[in-house]
């Protein structure tokens, strides 16, 4: 493996992160997010078909109308391999004309049915629940600062949290720029990304701390951080590679309901690996060099 200087080129890594985040913040402020029905509410339809059907049959019809991210579930609690005669469909708010088109196509392609109920429902995730999700993320960061400060030092903690904030902002930026729908699984994906990214960062910080025990003032601090990063490089790449293999498989084969969840994790894990390797050690080095000389 060709070893190049990482922390000496920190301005490049910081610039890459800053550009992506700035573009994302502009998109968030001007375009916002494509919030799913969990946030906005929608139309709920309960249909009883004359024969047993599969969820995939219903989703194929909805996909033709741009409703592939709708929530579809069988009404029976005893699910017979994903098949039943009664299905509950929750979509975004539909105009009566669109709803009739969807119903007509369901009847022609899936089978005849009786309408048990059609109603408009409110959002599952309201403002209060969104605030609690944000609070959960912030509290997790504060707890991490406390733990890393106790196990290492405060500058390690601040460096790690700065990287985590970057990871979260990049995922949010990606979803805003490309207007990918955000549903209830998005918050779970963010929390998963935070937990995974800090784990990789802690490994690098632990190696820096070990190397600091033999550090002499005449040695280069940049060289120490570089050596620490390269000593953990294989472990970092193997770990993220294994996780990405699973999440990419989930994205390809998991179906429409898990696609946005797996996409968020792919972006978060990939950028989290970048920040752990290229930014965290550099953040710590900048903070360490800012310490006033005695």
Coordinates of C-alpha atoms in Angstrom, one line a residue:
X1 CA 0.0 0.0 0.0
X2 CA 1.4 3.4 -1.0
X3 CA 1.6 5.6 2.1
X4 CA 1.1 9.3 1.5
X5 CA 1.0 12.1 4.0
X6 CA -2.5 12.6 5.4
X7 CA -2.5 15.3 8.0
X8 CA -0.1 17.5 6.0
X9 CA -2.8 17.7 3.3
X10 CA -5.6 18.4 5.9
X11 CA -6.6 21.6 4.1
X12 CA -7.7 19.5 1.1
X13 CA -9.8 17.1 3.2
X14 CA -11.3 20.1 5.1
X15 CA -12.1 21.8 1.8
X16 CA -13.9 18.7 0.4
X17 CA -16.1 18.4 3.5
X18 CA -16.8 22.1 3.6
X19 CA -17.8 22.3 -0.1
X20 CA -20.2 19.3 0.2
X21 CA -21.8 20.7 3.4
X22 CA -22.1 24.3 2.1
X23 CA -23.9 23.0 -1.1
X24 CA -26.1 20.9 1.1
X25 CA -27.0 23.7 3.5
X26 CA -27.9 25.9 0.6
X27 CA -30.1 23.1 -0.7
X28 CA -31.7 22.6 2.7
X29 CA -32.5 26.3 3.0
X30 CA -33.8 26.7 -0.5
X31 CA -35.4 23.4 -1.4
X32 CA -35.9 21.7 1.9
X33 CA -36.5 18.0 2.1
X34 CA -38.8 15.6 0.4
X35 CA -40.7 14.5 3.5
X36 CA -42.5 11.2 3.2
X37 CA -46.0 10.3 4.4
X38 CA -44.7 9.6 7.9
X39 CA -44.1 13.3 8.3
X40 CA -46.8 14.8 6.1
X41 CA -49.8 12.4 6.5
X42 CA -51.7 10.9 3.6
X43 CA -54.5 8.7 2.3
X44 CA -55.2 5.3 3.8
X45 CA -57.2 2.7 1.8
X46 CA -58.3 -0.7 3.1
X47 CA -59.3 -3.1 0.4
X48 CA -60.6 -6.6 0.5
X49 CA -59.9 -8.6 -2.6
X50 CA -61.9 -11.6 -3.9
X51 CA -58.7 -13.7 -3.9
X52 CA -55.5 -13.9 -2.0
X53 CA -52.8 -11.4 -3.2
X54 CA -49.2 -10.6 -2.5
X55 CA -47.8 -7.2 -1.4
X56 CA -45.5 -7.1 -4.5
X57 CA -48.6 -7.1 -6.8
X58 CA -50.0 -4.0 -5.1
X59 CA -46.6 -2.3 -5.1
X60 CA -46.1 -2.8 -8.8
X61 CA -49.3 -1.0 -9.5
X62 CA -48.5 1.9 -7.2
X63 CA -45.0 2.2 -8.7
X64 CA -46.5 3.1 -12.0
X65 CA -48.0 6.2 -10.3
X66 CA -44.9 7.2 -8.5
X67 CA -46.2 5.7 -5.2
X68 CA -43.6 2.9 -4.7
X69 CA -42.7 4.2 -1.3
X70 CA -46.2 3.8 0.1
X71 CA -46.7 1.7 3.2
X72 CA -48.4 -1.6 2.3
X73 CA -49.4 -4.2 4.9
X74 CA -51.7 -7.1 5.1
X75 CA -54.7 -6.7 7.5
X76 CA -54.4 -10.2 8.9
X77 CA -52.1 -10.6 11.9
X78 CA -51.4 -14.1 10.8
X79 CA -49.4 -13.3 7.7
X80 CA -49.4 -16.2 5.3
X81 CA -46.0 -15.7 3.6
X82 CA -46.9 -12.1 2.7
X83 CA -50.2 -13.0 1.1
X84 CA -53.8 -12.2 2.2
X85 CA -57.0 -11.0 0.7
X86 CA -57.2 -7.7 2.7
X87 CA -54.6 -5.1 2.3
X88 CA -54.0 -1.6 3.9
X89 CA -52.4 1.0 1.7
X90 CA -51.0 4.2 3.1
X91 CA -49.9 6.8 0.4
X92 CA -49.3 10.4 0.2
X93 CA -52.4 12.6 0.0
X94 CA -54.2 11.6 -3.3
X95 CA -56.6 13.6 -5.4
X96 CA -59.9 11.9 -6.0
X97 CA -59.0 11.5 -9.7
X98 CA -55.6 9.9 -9.0
X99 CA -57.2 7.6 -6.3
X100 CA -59.7 6.4 -8.8
X101 CA -57.0 5.7 -11.4
X102 CA -55.0 3.7 -8.9
X103 CA -58.1 1.8 -7.8
X104 CA -59.1 1.0 -11.4
X105 CA -55.6 -0.3 -12.2
X106 CA -55.6 -2.4 -9.0
X107 CA -58.9 -3.9 -10.1
X108 CA -57.7 -4.7 -13.6
X109 CA -54.2 -6.0 -12.7
X110 CA -54.6 -7.5 -9.3
X111 CA -58.2 -8.4 -9.0
X112 CA -61.7 -7.2 -7.9
X113 CA -62.1 -5.8 -4.4
X114 CA -64.4 -4.2 -2.0
X115 CA -63.5 -0.9 -0.4
X116 CA -63.6 -1.2 3.4
X117 CA -62.5 2.3 4.1
X118 CA -60.8 5.3 2.6
X119 CA -59.8 8.2 4.7
X120 CA -57.2 11.0 5.1
X121 CA -54.9 10.5 8.1
X122 CA -52.4 12.8 9.9
X123 CA -48.7 12.4 10.1
X124 CA -47.2 9.5 12.2
X125 CA -44.1 11.6 12.9
X126 CA -45.2 15.1 14.1
X127 CA -43.2 18.1 15.2
X128 CA -42.9 16.8 18.7
X129 CA -41.5 13.5 17.7
X130 CA -39.1 15.2 15.3
X131 CA -37.8 17.4 18.1
X132 CA -37.3 14.3 20.3
X133 CA -35.3 12.6 17.5
X134 CA -33.1 15.7 17.2
X135 CA -32.7 15.7 21.0
X136 CA -31.7 12.1 21.0
X137 CA -28.9 12.8 18.5
X138 CA -27.7 15.8 20.4
X139 CA -27.8 13.9 23.7
X140 CA -25.8 11.0 22.1
X141 CA -23.2 13.5 21.1
X142 CA -23.0 15.0 24.6
X143 CA -22.6 11.5 26.2
X144 CA -19.9 10.7 23.7
X145 CA -18.0 13.9 24.5
X146 CA -18.2 12.9 28.2
X147 CA -17.1 9.4 27.6
X148 CA -14.2 10.2 25.2
X149 CA -13.0 13.0 27.5
X150 CA -12.9 10.5 30.4
X151 CA -11.2 7.7 28.3
X152 CA -8.9 10.0 26.3
X153 CA -9.0 13.8 26.6
X154 CA -11.4 16.7 25.7
X155 CA -9.7 17.5 22.4
X156 CA -10.1 13.9 21.2
X157 CA -13.8 14.2 22.1
X158 CA -14.3 17.5 20.3
X159 CA -12.5 16.2 17.2
X160 CA -14.7 13.1 17.1
X161 CA -18.0 15.0 17.5
X162 CA -17.0 17.5 14.7
X163 CA -16.5 14.5 12.4
X164 CA -19.9 13.1 13.4
X165 CA -21.7 16.4 12.8
X166 CA -20.1 16.4 9.3
X167 CA -21.3 12.8 8.7
X168 CA -24.9 13.7 9.6
X169 CA -24.8 16.9 7.6
X170 CA -23.5 15.2 4.5
X171 CA -26.3 12.5 4.6
X172 CA -28.9 15.3 5.1
X173 CA -27.3 17.3 2.2
X174 CA -27.4 14.3 -0.1
X175 CA -31.1 13.7 0.6
X176 CA -31.9 17.4 0.1
X177 CA -29.9 17.9 -3.1
X178 CA -31.4 14.8 -4.8
X179 CA -34.8 15.2 -3.1
X180 CA -34.8 11.6 -1.9
X181 CA -37.9 10.9 0.2
X182 CA -37.3 10.9 4.0
X183 CA -39.4 8.6 6.1
X184 CA -39.3 7.2 9.7
X185 CA -36.3 5.0 9.0
X186 CA -34.1 8.0 8.2
X187 CA -33.7 8.9 11.9
X188 CA -32.7 5.3 12.6
X189 CA -30.2 5.4 9.8
X190 CA -28.6 8.6 11.2
X191 CA -28.3 7.0 14.7
X192 CA -26.7 3.9 13.2
X193 CA -24.2 6.1 11.2
X194 CA -23.3 7.9 14.4
X195 CA -22.6 4.7 16.3
X196 CA -20.6 3.2 13.5
X197 CA -18.5 6.2 12.6
X198 CA -17.4 7.0 16.2
X199 CA -16.3 3.3 16.6
X200 CA -13.8 3.7 13.7
X201 CA -12.7 7.1 15.0
X202 CA -12.0 5.7 18.5
X203 CA -9.7 3.0 17.1
X204 CA -7.5 5.8 15.5
X205 CA -7.6 7.9 18.6
X206 CA -6.5 4.9 20.7
X207 CA -3.5 4.3 18.4
X208 CA -2.6 8.0 18.6
X209 CA -2.7 7.8 22.4
X210 CA -0.5 4.7 22.4
X211 CA 2.1 6.4 20.2
X212 CA 2.1 9.5 22.3
X213 CA 3.6 7.5 25.2
X214 CA 6.8 7.3 23.3
X215 CA 6.6 10.8 21.8
X216 CA 9.4 13.2 22.3
X217 CA 9.2 16.9 21.8
X218 CA 11.9 16.7 19.1
X219 CA 9.6 14.3 17.1
X220 CA 7.1 15.6 14.5
X221 CA 3.5 15.5 15.8
X222 CA 2.3 15.3 12.1
X223 CA 4.4 12.1 11.6
X224 CA 3.0 10.6 14.8
X225 CA -0.6 11.1 13.7
X226 CA 0.2 9.9 10.1
X227 CA 1.8 6.7 11.5
X228 CA -1.2 6.1 13.8
X229 CA -3.6 6.5 10.9
X230 CA -1.7 4.1 8.7
X231 CA -1.3 1.6 11.4
X232 CA -5.1 1.3 11.6
X233 CA -5.8 1.8 7.9
X234 CA -6.3 -1.8 7.0
X235 CA -8.7 -2.3 9.9
X236 CA -10.7 0.8 8.9
X237 CA -11.0 -0.2 5.2
X238 CA -11.8 -3.8 6.0
X239 CA -14.5 -2.8 8.4
X240 CA -16.3 -0.3 6.3
X241 CA -15.9 -2.6 3.2
X242 CA -17.7 -5.4 5.0
X243 CA -20.5 -3.1 6.2
X244 CA -20.9 -1.5 2.7
X245 CA -21.2 -5.0 1.2
X246 CA -24.2 -5.7 3.4
X247 CA -25.8 -2.2 2.9
X248 CA -25.3 -2.3 -0.9
X249 CA -26.9 -5.7 -1.0
X250 CA -29.8 -4.4 1.1
X251 CA -30.2 -1.5 -1.3
X252 CA -30.2 -3.7 -4.4
X253 CA -32.2 -6.7 -3.1
X254 CA -34.1 -5.3 -0.1
X255 CA -37.0 -3.8 -2.0
X256 CA -38.5 -0.3 -2.1
X257 CA -39.3 -0.1 1.6
X258 CA -35.7 -0.3 2.7
X259 CA -34.0 1.4 -0.2
X260 CA -33.9 4.9 1.3
X261 CA -32.8 3.5 4.6
X262 CA -29.9 1.6 3.0
X263 CA -29.0 4.6 0.8
X264 CA -28.6 6.8 3.9
X265 CA -26.3 4.2 5.5
X266 CA -24.2 3.8 2.4
X267 CA -23.6 7.6 2.2
X268 CA -23.1 7.8 5.9
X269 CA -20.7 4.9 6.3
X270 CA -18.7 5.9 3.2
X271 CA -18.3 9.5 4.3
X272 CA -17.8 8.4 7.9
X273 CA -14.8 6.3 6.8
X274 CA -13.5 9.4 5.0
X275 CA -13.8 11.7 8.1
X276 CA -12.4 9.0 10.4
X277 CA -9.3 8.5 8.3
X278 CA -8.7 12.0 6.8
X279 CA -10.3 14.5 9.2
X280 CA -10.4 13.3 12.8
X281 CA -6.7 13.1 13.4
X282 CA -6.2 16.4 11.6
X283 CA -8.9 18.0 13.8
X284 CA -7.1 16.8 16.9
X285 CA -3.7 18.0 15.5
X286 CA -5.1 21.5 14.9
X287 CA -6.6 21.6 18.4
X288 CA -3.4 20.3 19.9
X289 CA -1.2 22.9 18.1
X290 CA -3.6 25.7 19.2
X291 CA -2.6 25.0 22.8
X292 CA -0.8 28.1 24.1
X293 CA 2.9 27.6 24.6
X294 CA 4.3 27.9 28.1

